[in-house]
PDB file of C-alpha atoms in Angstrom:
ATOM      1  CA  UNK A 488       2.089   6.867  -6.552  1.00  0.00           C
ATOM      2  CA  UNK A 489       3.060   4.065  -4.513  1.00  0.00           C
ATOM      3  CA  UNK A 490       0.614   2.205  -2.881  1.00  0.00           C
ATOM      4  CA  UNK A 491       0.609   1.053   1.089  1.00  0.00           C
ATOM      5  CA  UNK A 492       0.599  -2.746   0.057  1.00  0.00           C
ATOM      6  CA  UNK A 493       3.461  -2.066  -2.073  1.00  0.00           C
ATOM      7  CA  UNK A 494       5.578   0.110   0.767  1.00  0.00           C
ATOM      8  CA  UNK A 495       4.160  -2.776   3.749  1.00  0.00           C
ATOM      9  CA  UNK A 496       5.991  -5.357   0.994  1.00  0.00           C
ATOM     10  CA  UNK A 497       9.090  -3.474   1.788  1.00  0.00           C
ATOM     11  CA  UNK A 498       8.234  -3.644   5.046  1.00  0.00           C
ATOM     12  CA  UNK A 499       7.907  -6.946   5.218  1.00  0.00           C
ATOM     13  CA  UNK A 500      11.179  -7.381   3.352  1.00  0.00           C
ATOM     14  CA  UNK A 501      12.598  -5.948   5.765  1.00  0.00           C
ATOM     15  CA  UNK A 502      11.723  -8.595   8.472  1.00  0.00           C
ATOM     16  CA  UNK A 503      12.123 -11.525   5.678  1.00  0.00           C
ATOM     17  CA  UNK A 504       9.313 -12.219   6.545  1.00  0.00           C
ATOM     18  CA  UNK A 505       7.055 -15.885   6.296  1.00  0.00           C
ATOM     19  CA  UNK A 506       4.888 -18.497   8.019  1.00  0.00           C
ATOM     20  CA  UNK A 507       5.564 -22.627   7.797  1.00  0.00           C
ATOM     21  CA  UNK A 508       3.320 -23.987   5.983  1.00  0.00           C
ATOM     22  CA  UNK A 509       3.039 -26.613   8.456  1.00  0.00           C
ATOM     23  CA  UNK A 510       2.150 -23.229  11.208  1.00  0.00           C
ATOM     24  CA  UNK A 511      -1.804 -23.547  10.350  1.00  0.00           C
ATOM     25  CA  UNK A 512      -2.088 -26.847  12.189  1.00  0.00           C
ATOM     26  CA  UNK A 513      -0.479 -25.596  15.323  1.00  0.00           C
ATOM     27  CA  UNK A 514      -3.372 -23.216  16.075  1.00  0.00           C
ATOM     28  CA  UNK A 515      -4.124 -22.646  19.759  1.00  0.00           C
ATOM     29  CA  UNK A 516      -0.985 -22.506  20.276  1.00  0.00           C
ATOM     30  CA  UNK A 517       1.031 -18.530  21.793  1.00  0.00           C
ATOM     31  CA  UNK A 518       3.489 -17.082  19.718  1.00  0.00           C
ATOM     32  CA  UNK A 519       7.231 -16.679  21.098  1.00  0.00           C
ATOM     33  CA  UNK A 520       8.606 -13.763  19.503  1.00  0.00           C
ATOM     34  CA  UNK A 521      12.001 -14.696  20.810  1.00  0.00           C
ATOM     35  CA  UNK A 522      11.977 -17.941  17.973  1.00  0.00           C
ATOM     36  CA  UNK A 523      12.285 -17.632  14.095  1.00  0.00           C
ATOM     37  CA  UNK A 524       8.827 -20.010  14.109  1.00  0.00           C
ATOM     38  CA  UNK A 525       7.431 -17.486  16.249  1.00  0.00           C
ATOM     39  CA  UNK A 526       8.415 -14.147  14.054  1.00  0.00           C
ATOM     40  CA  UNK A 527       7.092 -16.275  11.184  1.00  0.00           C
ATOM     41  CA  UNK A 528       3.503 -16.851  12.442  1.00  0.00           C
ATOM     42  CA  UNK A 529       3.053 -13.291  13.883  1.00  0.00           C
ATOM     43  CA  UNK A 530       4.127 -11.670  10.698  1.00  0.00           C
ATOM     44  CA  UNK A 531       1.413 -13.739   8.675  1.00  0.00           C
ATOM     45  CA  UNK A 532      -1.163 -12.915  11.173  1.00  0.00           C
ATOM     46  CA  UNK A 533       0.125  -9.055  11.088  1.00  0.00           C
ATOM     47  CA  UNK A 534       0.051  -9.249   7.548  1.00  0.00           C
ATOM     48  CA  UNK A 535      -3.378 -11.173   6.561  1.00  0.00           C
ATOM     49  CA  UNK A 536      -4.479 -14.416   8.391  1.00  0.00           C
ATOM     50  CA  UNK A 537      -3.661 -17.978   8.874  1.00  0.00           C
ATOM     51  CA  UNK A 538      -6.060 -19.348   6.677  1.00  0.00           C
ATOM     52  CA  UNK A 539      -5.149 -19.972   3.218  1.00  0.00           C
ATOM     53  CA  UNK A 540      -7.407 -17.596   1.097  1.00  0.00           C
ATOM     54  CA  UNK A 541      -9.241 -15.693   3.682  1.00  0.00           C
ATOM     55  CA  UNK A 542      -9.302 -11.856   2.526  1.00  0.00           C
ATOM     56  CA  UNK A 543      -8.261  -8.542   5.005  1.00  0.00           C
ATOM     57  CA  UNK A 544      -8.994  -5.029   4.256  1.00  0.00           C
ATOM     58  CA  UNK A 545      -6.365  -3.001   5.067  1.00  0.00           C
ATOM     59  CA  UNK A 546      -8.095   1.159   4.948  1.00  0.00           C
ATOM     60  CA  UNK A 547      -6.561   4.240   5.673  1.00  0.00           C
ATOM     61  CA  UNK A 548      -7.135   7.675   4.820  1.00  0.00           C
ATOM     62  CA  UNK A 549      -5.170  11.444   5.449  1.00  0.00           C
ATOM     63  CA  UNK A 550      -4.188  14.281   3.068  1.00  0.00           C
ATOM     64  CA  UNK A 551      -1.617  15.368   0.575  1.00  0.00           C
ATOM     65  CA  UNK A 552      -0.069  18.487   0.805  1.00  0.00           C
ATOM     66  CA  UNK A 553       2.682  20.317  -1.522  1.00  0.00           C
ATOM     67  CA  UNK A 554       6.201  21.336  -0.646  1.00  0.00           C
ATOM     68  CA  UNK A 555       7.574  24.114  -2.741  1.00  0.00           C
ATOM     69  CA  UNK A 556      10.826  26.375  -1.903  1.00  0.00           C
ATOM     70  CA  UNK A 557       9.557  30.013  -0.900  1.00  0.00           C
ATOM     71  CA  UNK A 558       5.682  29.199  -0.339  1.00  0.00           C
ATOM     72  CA  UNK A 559       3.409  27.826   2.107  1.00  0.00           C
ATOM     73  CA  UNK A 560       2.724  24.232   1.830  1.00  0.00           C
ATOM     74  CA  UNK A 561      -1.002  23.397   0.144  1.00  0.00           C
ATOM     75  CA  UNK A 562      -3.334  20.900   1.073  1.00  0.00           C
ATOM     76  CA  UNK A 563      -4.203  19.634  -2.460  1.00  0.00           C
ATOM     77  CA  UNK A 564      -6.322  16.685  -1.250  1.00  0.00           C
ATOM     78  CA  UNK A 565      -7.874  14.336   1.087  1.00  0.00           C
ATOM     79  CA  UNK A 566      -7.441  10.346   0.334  1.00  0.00           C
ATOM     80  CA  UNK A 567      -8.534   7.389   1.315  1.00  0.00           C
ATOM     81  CA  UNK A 568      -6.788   4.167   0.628  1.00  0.00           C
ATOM     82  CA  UNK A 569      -7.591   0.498   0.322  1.00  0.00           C
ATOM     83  CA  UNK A 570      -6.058  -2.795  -0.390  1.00  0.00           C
ATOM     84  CA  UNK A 571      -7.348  -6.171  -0.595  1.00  0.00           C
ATOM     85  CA  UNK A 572      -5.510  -9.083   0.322  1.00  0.00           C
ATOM     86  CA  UNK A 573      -5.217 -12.596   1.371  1.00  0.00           C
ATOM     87  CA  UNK A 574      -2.508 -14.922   1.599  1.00  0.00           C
ATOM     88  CA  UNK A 575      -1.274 -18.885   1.046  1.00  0.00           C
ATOM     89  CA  UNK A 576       1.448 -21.323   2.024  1.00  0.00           C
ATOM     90  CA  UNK A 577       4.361 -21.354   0.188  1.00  0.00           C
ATOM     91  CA  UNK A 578       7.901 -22.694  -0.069  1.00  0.00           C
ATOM     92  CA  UNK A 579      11.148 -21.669  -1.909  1.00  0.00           C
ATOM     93  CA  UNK A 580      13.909 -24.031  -2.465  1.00  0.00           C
ATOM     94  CA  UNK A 581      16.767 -21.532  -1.237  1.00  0.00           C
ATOM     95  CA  UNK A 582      14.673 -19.723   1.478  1.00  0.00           C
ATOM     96  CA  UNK A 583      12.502 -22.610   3.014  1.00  0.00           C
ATOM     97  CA  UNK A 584       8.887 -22.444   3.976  1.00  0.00           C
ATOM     98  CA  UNK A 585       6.852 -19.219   3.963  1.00  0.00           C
ATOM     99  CA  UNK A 586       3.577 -17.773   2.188  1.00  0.00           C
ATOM    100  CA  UNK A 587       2.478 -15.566  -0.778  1.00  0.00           C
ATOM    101  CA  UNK A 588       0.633 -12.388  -0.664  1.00  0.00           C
ATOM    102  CA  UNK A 589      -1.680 -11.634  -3.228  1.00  0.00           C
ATOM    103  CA  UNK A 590      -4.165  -8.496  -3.339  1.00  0.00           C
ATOM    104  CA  UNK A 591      -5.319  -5.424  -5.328  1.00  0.00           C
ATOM    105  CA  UNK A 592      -4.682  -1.563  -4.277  1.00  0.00           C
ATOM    106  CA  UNK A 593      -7.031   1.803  -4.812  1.00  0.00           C
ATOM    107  CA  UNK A 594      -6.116   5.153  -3.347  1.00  0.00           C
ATOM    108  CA  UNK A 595      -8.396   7.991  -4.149  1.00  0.00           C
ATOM    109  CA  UNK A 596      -8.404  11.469  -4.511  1.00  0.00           C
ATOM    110  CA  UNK A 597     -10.716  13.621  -2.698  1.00  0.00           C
ATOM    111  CA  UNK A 598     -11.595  17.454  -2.629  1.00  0.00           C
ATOM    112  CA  UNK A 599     -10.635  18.609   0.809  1.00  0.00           C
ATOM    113  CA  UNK A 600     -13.457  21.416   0.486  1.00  0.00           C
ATOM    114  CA  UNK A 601     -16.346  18.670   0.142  1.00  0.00           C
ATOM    115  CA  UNK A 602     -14.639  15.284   0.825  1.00  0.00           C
ATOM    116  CA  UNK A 603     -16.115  13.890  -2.619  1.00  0.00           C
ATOM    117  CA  UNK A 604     -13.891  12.115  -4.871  1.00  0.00           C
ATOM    118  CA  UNK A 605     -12.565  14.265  -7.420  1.00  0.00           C
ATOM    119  CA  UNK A 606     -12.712  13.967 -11.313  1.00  0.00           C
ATOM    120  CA  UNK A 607     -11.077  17.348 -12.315  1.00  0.00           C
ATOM    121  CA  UNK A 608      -8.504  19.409 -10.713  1.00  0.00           C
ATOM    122  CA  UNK A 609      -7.575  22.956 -11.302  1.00  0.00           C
ATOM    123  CA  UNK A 610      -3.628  22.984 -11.083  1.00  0.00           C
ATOM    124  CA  UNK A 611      -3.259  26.581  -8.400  1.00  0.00           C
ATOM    125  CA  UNK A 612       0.543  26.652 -10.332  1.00  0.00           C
ATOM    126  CA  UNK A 613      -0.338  26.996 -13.689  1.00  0.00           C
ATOM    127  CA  UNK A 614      -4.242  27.303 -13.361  1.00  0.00           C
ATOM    128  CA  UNK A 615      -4.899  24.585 -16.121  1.00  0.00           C
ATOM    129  CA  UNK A 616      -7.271  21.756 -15.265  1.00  0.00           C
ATOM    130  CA  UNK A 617      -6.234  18.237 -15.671  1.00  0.00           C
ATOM    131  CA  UNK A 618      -8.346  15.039 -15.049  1.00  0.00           C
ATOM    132  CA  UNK A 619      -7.563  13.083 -11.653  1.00  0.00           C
ATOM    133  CA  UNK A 620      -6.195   9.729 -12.459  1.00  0.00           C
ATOM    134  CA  UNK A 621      -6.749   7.581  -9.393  1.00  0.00           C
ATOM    135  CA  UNK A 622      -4.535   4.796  -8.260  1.00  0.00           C
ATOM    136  CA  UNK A 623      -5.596   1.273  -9.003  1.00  0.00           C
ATOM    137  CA  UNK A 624      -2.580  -1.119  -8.840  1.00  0.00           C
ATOM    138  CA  UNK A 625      -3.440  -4.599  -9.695  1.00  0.00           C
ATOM    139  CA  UNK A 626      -1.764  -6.845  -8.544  1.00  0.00           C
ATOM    140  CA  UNK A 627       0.644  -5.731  -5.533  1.00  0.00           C
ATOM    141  CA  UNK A 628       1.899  -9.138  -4.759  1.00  0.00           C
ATOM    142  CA  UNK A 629       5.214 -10.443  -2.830  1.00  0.00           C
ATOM    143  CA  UNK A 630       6.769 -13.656  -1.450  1.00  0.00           C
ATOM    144  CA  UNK A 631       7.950 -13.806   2.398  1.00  0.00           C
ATOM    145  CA  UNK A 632       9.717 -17.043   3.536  1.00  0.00           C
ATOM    146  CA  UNK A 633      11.948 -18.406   6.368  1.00  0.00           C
ATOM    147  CA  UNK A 634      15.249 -17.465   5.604  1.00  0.00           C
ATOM    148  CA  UNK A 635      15.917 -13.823   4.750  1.00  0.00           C
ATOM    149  CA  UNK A 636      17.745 -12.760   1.285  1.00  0.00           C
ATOM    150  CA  UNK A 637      21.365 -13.451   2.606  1.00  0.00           C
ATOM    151  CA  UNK A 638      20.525 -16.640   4.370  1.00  0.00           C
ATOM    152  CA  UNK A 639      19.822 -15.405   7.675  1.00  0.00           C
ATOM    153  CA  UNK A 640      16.874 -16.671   9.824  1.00  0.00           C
ATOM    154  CA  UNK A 641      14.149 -14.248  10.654  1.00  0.00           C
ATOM    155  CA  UNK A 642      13.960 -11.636  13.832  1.00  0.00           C
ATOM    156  CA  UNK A 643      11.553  -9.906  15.242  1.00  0.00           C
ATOM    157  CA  UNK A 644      12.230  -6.603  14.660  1.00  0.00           C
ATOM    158  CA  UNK A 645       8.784  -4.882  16.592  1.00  0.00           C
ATOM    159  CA  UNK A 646       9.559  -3.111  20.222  1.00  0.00           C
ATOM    160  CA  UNK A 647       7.673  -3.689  22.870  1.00  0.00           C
ATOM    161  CA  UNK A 648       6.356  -1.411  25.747  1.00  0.00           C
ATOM    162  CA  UNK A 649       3.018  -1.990  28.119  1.00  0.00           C
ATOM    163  CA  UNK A 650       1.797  -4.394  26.470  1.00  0.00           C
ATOM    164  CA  UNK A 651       1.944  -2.883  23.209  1.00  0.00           C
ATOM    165  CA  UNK A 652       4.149  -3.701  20.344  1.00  0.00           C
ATOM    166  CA  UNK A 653       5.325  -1.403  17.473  1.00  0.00           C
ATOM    167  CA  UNK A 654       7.388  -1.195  14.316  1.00  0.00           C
ATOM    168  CA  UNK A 655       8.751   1.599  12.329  1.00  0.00           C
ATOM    169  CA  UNK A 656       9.946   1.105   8.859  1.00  0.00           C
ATOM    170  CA  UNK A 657      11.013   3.018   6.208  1.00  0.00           C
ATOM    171  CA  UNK A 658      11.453   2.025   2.531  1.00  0.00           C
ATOM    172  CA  UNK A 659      13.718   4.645   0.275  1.00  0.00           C
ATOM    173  CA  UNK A 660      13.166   4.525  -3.316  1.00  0.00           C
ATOM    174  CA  UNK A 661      15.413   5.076  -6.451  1.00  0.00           C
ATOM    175  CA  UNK A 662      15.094   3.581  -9.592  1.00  0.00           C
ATOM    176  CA  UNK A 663      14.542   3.606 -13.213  1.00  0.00           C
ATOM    177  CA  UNK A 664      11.076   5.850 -13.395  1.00  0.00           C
ATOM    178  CA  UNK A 665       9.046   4.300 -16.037  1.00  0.00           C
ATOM    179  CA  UNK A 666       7.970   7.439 -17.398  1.00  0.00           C
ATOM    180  CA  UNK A 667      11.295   8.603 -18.622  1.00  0.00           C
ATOM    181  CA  UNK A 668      14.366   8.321 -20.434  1.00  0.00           C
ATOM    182  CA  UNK A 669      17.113   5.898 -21.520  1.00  0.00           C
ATOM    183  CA  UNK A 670      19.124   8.246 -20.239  1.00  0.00           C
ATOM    184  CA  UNK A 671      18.221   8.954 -16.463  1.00  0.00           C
ATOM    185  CA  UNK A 672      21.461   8.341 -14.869  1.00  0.00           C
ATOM    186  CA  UNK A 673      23.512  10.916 -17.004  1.00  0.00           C
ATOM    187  CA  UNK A 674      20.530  13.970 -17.020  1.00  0.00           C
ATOM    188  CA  UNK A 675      17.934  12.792 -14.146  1.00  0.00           C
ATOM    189  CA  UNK A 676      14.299  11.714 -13.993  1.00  0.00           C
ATOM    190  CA  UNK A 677      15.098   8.786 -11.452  1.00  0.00           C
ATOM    191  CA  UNK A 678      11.865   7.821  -9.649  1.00  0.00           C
ATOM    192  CA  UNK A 679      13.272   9.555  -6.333  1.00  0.00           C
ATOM    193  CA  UNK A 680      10.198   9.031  -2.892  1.00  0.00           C
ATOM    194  CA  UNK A 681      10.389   7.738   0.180  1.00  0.00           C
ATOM    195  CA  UNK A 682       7.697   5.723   2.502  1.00  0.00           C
ATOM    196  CA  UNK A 683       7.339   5.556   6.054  1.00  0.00           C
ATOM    197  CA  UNK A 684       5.451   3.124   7.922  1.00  0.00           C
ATOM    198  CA  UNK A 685       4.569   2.641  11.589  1.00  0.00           C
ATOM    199  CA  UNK A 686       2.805  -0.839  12.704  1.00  0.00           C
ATOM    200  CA  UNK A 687       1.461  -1.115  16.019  1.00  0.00           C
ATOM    201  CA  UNK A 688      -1.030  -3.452  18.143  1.00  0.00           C
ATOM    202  CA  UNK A 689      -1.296  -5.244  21.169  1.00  0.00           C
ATOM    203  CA  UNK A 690       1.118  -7.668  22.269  1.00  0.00           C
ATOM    204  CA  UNK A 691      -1.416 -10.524  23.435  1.00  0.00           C
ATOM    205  CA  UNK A 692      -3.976 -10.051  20.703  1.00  0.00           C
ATOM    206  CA  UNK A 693      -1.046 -10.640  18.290  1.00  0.00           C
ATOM    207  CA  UNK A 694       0.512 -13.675  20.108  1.00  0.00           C
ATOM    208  CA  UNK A 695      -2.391 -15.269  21.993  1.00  0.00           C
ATOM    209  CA  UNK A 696      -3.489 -18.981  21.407  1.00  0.00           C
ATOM    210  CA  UNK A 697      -6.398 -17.695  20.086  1.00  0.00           C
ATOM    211  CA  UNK A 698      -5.357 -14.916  17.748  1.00  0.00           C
ATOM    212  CA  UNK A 699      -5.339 -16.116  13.786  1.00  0.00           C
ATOM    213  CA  UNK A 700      -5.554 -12.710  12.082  1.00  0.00           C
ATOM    214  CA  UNK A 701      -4.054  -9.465  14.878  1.00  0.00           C
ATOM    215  CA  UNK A 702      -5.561  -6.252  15.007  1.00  0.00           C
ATOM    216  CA  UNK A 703      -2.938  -4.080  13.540  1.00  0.00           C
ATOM    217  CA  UNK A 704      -2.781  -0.249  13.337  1.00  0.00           C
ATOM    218  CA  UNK A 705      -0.983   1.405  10.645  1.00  0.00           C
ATOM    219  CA  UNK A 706       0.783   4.678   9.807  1.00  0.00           C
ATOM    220  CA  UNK A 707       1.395   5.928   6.046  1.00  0.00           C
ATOM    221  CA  UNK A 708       3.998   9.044   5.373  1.00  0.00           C
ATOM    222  CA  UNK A 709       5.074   9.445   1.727  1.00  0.00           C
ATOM    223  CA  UNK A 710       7.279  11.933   0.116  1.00  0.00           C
ATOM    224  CA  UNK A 711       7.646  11.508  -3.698  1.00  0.00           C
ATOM    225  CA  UNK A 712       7.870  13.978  -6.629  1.00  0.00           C
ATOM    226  CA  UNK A 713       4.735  15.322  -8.338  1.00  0.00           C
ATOM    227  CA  UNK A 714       2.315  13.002  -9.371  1.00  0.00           C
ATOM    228  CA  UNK A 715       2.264  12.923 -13.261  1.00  0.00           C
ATOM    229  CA  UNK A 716      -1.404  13.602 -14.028  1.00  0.00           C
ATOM    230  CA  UNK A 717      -1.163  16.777 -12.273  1.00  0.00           C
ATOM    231  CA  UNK A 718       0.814  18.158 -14.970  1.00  0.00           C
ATOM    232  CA  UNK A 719       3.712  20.065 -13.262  1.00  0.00           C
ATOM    233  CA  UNK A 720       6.242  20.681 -15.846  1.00  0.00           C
ATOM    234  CA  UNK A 721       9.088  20.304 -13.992  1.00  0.00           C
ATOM    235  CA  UNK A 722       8.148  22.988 -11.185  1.00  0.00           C
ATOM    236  CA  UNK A 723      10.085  22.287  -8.503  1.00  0.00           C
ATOM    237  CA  UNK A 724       8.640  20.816  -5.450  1.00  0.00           C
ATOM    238  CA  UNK A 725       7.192  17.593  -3.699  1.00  0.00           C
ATOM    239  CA  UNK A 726       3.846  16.040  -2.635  1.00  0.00           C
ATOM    240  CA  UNK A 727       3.430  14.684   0.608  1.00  0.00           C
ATOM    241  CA  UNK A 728       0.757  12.421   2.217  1.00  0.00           C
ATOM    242  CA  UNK A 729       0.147  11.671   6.056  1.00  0.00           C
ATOM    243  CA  UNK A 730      -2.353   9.117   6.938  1.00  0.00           C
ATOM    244  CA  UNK A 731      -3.573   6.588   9.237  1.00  0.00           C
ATOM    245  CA  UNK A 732      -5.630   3.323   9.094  1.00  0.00           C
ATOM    246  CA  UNK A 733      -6.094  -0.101  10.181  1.00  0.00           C
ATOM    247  CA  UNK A 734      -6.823  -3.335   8.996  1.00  0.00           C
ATOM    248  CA  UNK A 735     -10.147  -4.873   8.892  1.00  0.00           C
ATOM    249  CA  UNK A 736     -11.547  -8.121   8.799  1.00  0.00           C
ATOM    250  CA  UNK A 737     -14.816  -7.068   7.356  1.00  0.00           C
ATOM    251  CA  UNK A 738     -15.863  -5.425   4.341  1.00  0.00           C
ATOM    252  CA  UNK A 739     -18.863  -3.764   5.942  1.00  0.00           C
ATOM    253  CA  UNK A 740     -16.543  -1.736   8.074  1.00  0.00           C
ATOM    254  CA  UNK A 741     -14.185  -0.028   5.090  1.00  0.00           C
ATOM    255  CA  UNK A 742     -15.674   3.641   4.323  1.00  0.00           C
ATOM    256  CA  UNK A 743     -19.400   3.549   2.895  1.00  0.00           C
ATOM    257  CA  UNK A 744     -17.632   6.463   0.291  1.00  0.00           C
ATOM    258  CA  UNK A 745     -14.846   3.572  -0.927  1.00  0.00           C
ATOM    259  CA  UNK A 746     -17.398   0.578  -0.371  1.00  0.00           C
ATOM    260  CA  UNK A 747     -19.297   3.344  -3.370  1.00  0.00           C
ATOM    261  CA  UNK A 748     -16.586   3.593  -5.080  1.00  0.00           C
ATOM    262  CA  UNK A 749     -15.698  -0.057  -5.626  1.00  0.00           C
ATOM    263  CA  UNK A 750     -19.353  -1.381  -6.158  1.00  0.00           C
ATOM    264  CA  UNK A 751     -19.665   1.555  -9.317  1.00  0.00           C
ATOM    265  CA  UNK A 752     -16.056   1.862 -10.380  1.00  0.00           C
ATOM    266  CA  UNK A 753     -14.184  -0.813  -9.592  1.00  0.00           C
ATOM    267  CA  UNK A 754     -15.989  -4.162  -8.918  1.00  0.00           C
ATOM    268  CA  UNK A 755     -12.925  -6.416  -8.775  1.00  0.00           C
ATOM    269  CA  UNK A 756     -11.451  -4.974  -5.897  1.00  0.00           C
ATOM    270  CA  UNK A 757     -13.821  -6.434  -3.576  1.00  0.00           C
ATOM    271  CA  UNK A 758     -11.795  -9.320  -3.444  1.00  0.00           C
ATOM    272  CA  UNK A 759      -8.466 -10.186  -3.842  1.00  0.00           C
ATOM    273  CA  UNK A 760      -6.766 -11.996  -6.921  1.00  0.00           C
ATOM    274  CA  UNK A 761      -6.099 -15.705  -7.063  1.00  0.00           C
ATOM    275  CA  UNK A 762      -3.366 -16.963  -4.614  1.00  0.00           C
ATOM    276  CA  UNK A 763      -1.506 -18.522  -7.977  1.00  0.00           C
ATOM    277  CA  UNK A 764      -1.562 -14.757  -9.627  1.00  0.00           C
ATOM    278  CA  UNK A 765       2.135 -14.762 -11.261  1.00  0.00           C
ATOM    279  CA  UNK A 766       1.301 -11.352 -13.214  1.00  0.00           C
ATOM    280  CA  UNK A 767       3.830  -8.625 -12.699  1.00  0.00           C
ATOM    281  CA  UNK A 768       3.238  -5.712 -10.177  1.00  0.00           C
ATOM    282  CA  UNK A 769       1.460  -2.758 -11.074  1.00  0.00           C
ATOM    283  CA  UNK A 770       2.349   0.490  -9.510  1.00  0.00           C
ATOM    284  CA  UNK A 771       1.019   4.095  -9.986  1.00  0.00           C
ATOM    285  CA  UNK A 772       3.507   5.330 -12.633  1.00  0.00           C
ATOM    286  CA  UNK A 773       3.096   2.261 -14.446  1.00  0.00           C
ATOM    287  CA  UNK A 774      -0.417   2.180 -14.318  1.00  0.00           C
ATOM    288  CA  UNK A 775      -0.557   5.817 -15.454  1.00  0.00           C
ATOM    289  CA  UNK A 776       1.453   4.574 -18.224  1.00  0.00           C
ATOM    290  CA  UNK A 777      -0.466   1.699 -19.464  1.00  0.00           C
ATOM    291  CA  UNK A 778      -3.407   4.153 -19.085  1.00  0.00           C
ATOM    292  CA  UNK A 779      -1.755   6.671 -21.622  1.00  0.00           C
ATOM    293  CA  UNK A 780      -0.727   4.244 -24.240  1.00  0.00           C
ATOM    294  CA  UNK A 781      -4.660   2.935 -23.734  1.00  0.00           C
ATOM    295  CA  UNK A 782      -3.850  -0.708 -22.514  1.00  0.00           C
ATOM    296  CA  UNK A 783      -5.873   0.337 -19.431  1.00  0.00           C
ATOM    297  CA  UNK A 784      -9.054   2.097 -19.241  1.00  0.00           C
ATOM    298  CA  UNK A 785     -10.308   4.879 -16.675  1.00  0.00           C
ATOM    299  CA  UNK A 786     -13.521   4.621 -15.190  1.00  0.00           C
ATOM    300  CA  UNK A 787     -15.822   7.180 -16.671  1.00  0.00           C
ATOM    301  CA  UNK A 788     -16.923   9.638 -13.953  1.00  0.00           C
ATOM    302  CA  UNK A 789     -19.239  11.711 -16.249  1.00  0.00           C
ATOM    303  CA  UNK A 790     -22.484  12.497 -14.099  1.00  0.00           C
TER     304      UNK A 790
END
């Protein structure tokens, strides 16, 4: 599955977004969302912070829920998400000054009945039970700068109303699925989803002289096909997932249940990567790839 770092990328892409690197020593200063320099420094403090290095927490959790022709939709699971991120200054020779964004992405699976992360799951379709293969994506990087793809400068592209702002994106997907054929565009299998994304804070906590890092909202809608460790066998059908979160400047404040999770299953994603990670992005397909062909292995959840 996609992660929410991966789909705020796009989001980000969307605004071309970046910060100066010159931008941290104008601290104290407001933010004029009507200038390119502007859009650039609230997008970095949307995004992560000002300061070079300095990890976020973006956390959000909702459920999934099937979509079948003919049947009542299912609530399969709960989830809760998390990725950890920071950013740095950077600067591309084509698209002028901006900053890299580095970090590391979970989402798990929980039973709805007991909220507990889940290690097995009896498929209600074809009654077999498969073993839950959470998503950890690492890395989810991307590069924002100045000057969008085409050469144009940045906008703002958030509304604004009472003193709020907001921003609604969404990020189609289709491309080569990594889990099929050489021959997807002549008999299908295309990685077909779609992610939807609403941003939203207050106007002076983002722009203020004092603001380095805003306190931003977030809203995750995905529609994708089946996820492929739940063993569908070409049913017909999508998943769904509708969530909510925020991110948070503190690790004490993500979920004690993922804060668990991390410290027993996977330590590295209390922090970040390294703001000079160059490896290639990870997402969930891939991931459940490189754990098939055993170049990845899956924390053992055994009692």
């Amino acid at each position: 599955m996609r992660r929410l770092a991966a789909a705020l990328l796009g989001a980000a892409l969307a605004l071309g977004a970046a910060l100066p690197a010159e931008a941290q020593s104008r601290r104290g200063q407001a933010v004029d969302l009507a200038t390119s320099e502007g859009a650039l420094k609230a997008m970095r403090r949307l995004w992560c912070t000002e300061t070079d290095g300095e990890p976020v927490y973006w956390f959000w959790q909702g459920e999934a829920y099937s979509r079948r022709q003919g049947e009542r939709d299912r609530h399969l699971f709960d989830v809760q998400g998390l990725n950890v991120r920071t950013c740095a200054a950077a600067t591309d020779p084509q698209r002028g000054e901006g900053f890299r964004s580095v970090s590391r992405e979970l989402l798990i699976y929980l039973d709805p009945q007991t909220g507990q992360p889940l290690a097995t799951w009896t498929n209600p379709w074809s009654n077999e039970t498969v073993e839950v293969l959470h998503v950890a994506n690492d890395p989810v990087n991307g590069e924002f700068y100045l000057r969008n793809r085409d050469g144009s400068p940045l906008q703002w592209s958030g509304q604004q109303v009472a003193g709020r702002w907001f921003m609604t994106t969404t990020v189609p997907l289709f491309y080569p699925n990594p889990l099929a054929g050489d021959y997807q565009a002549e008999i299908g299998g295309t990685y077909h989803a779609t992610e939807m994304f609403n941003f939203m804070g207050d106007v002076a906590n983002l722009t203020g002289p004092r603001t380095s890092s805003a306190d931003v909202y977030v809203g995750w809608v995905r529609m994708s096909s089946w996820l492929p460790w739940m063993k569908m066998g070409g049913r017909d059908g999508v998943i769904y997932f509708h969530t909510a979160g925020r991110k948070l400047m503190r690790w004490e404040d993500v979920s004690p249940l993922m804060r668990e999770e991390v410290a027993r299953y996977y330590p590295t994603y209390r922090n970040p990567p390294p703001t000079d990670d160059r490896r290639p992005n990870v997402t969930s397909w891939s991931y459940f790839r490189a754990v098939r062909e055993g170049r990845e292995q899956v924390p053992d959840r055994t009692p």
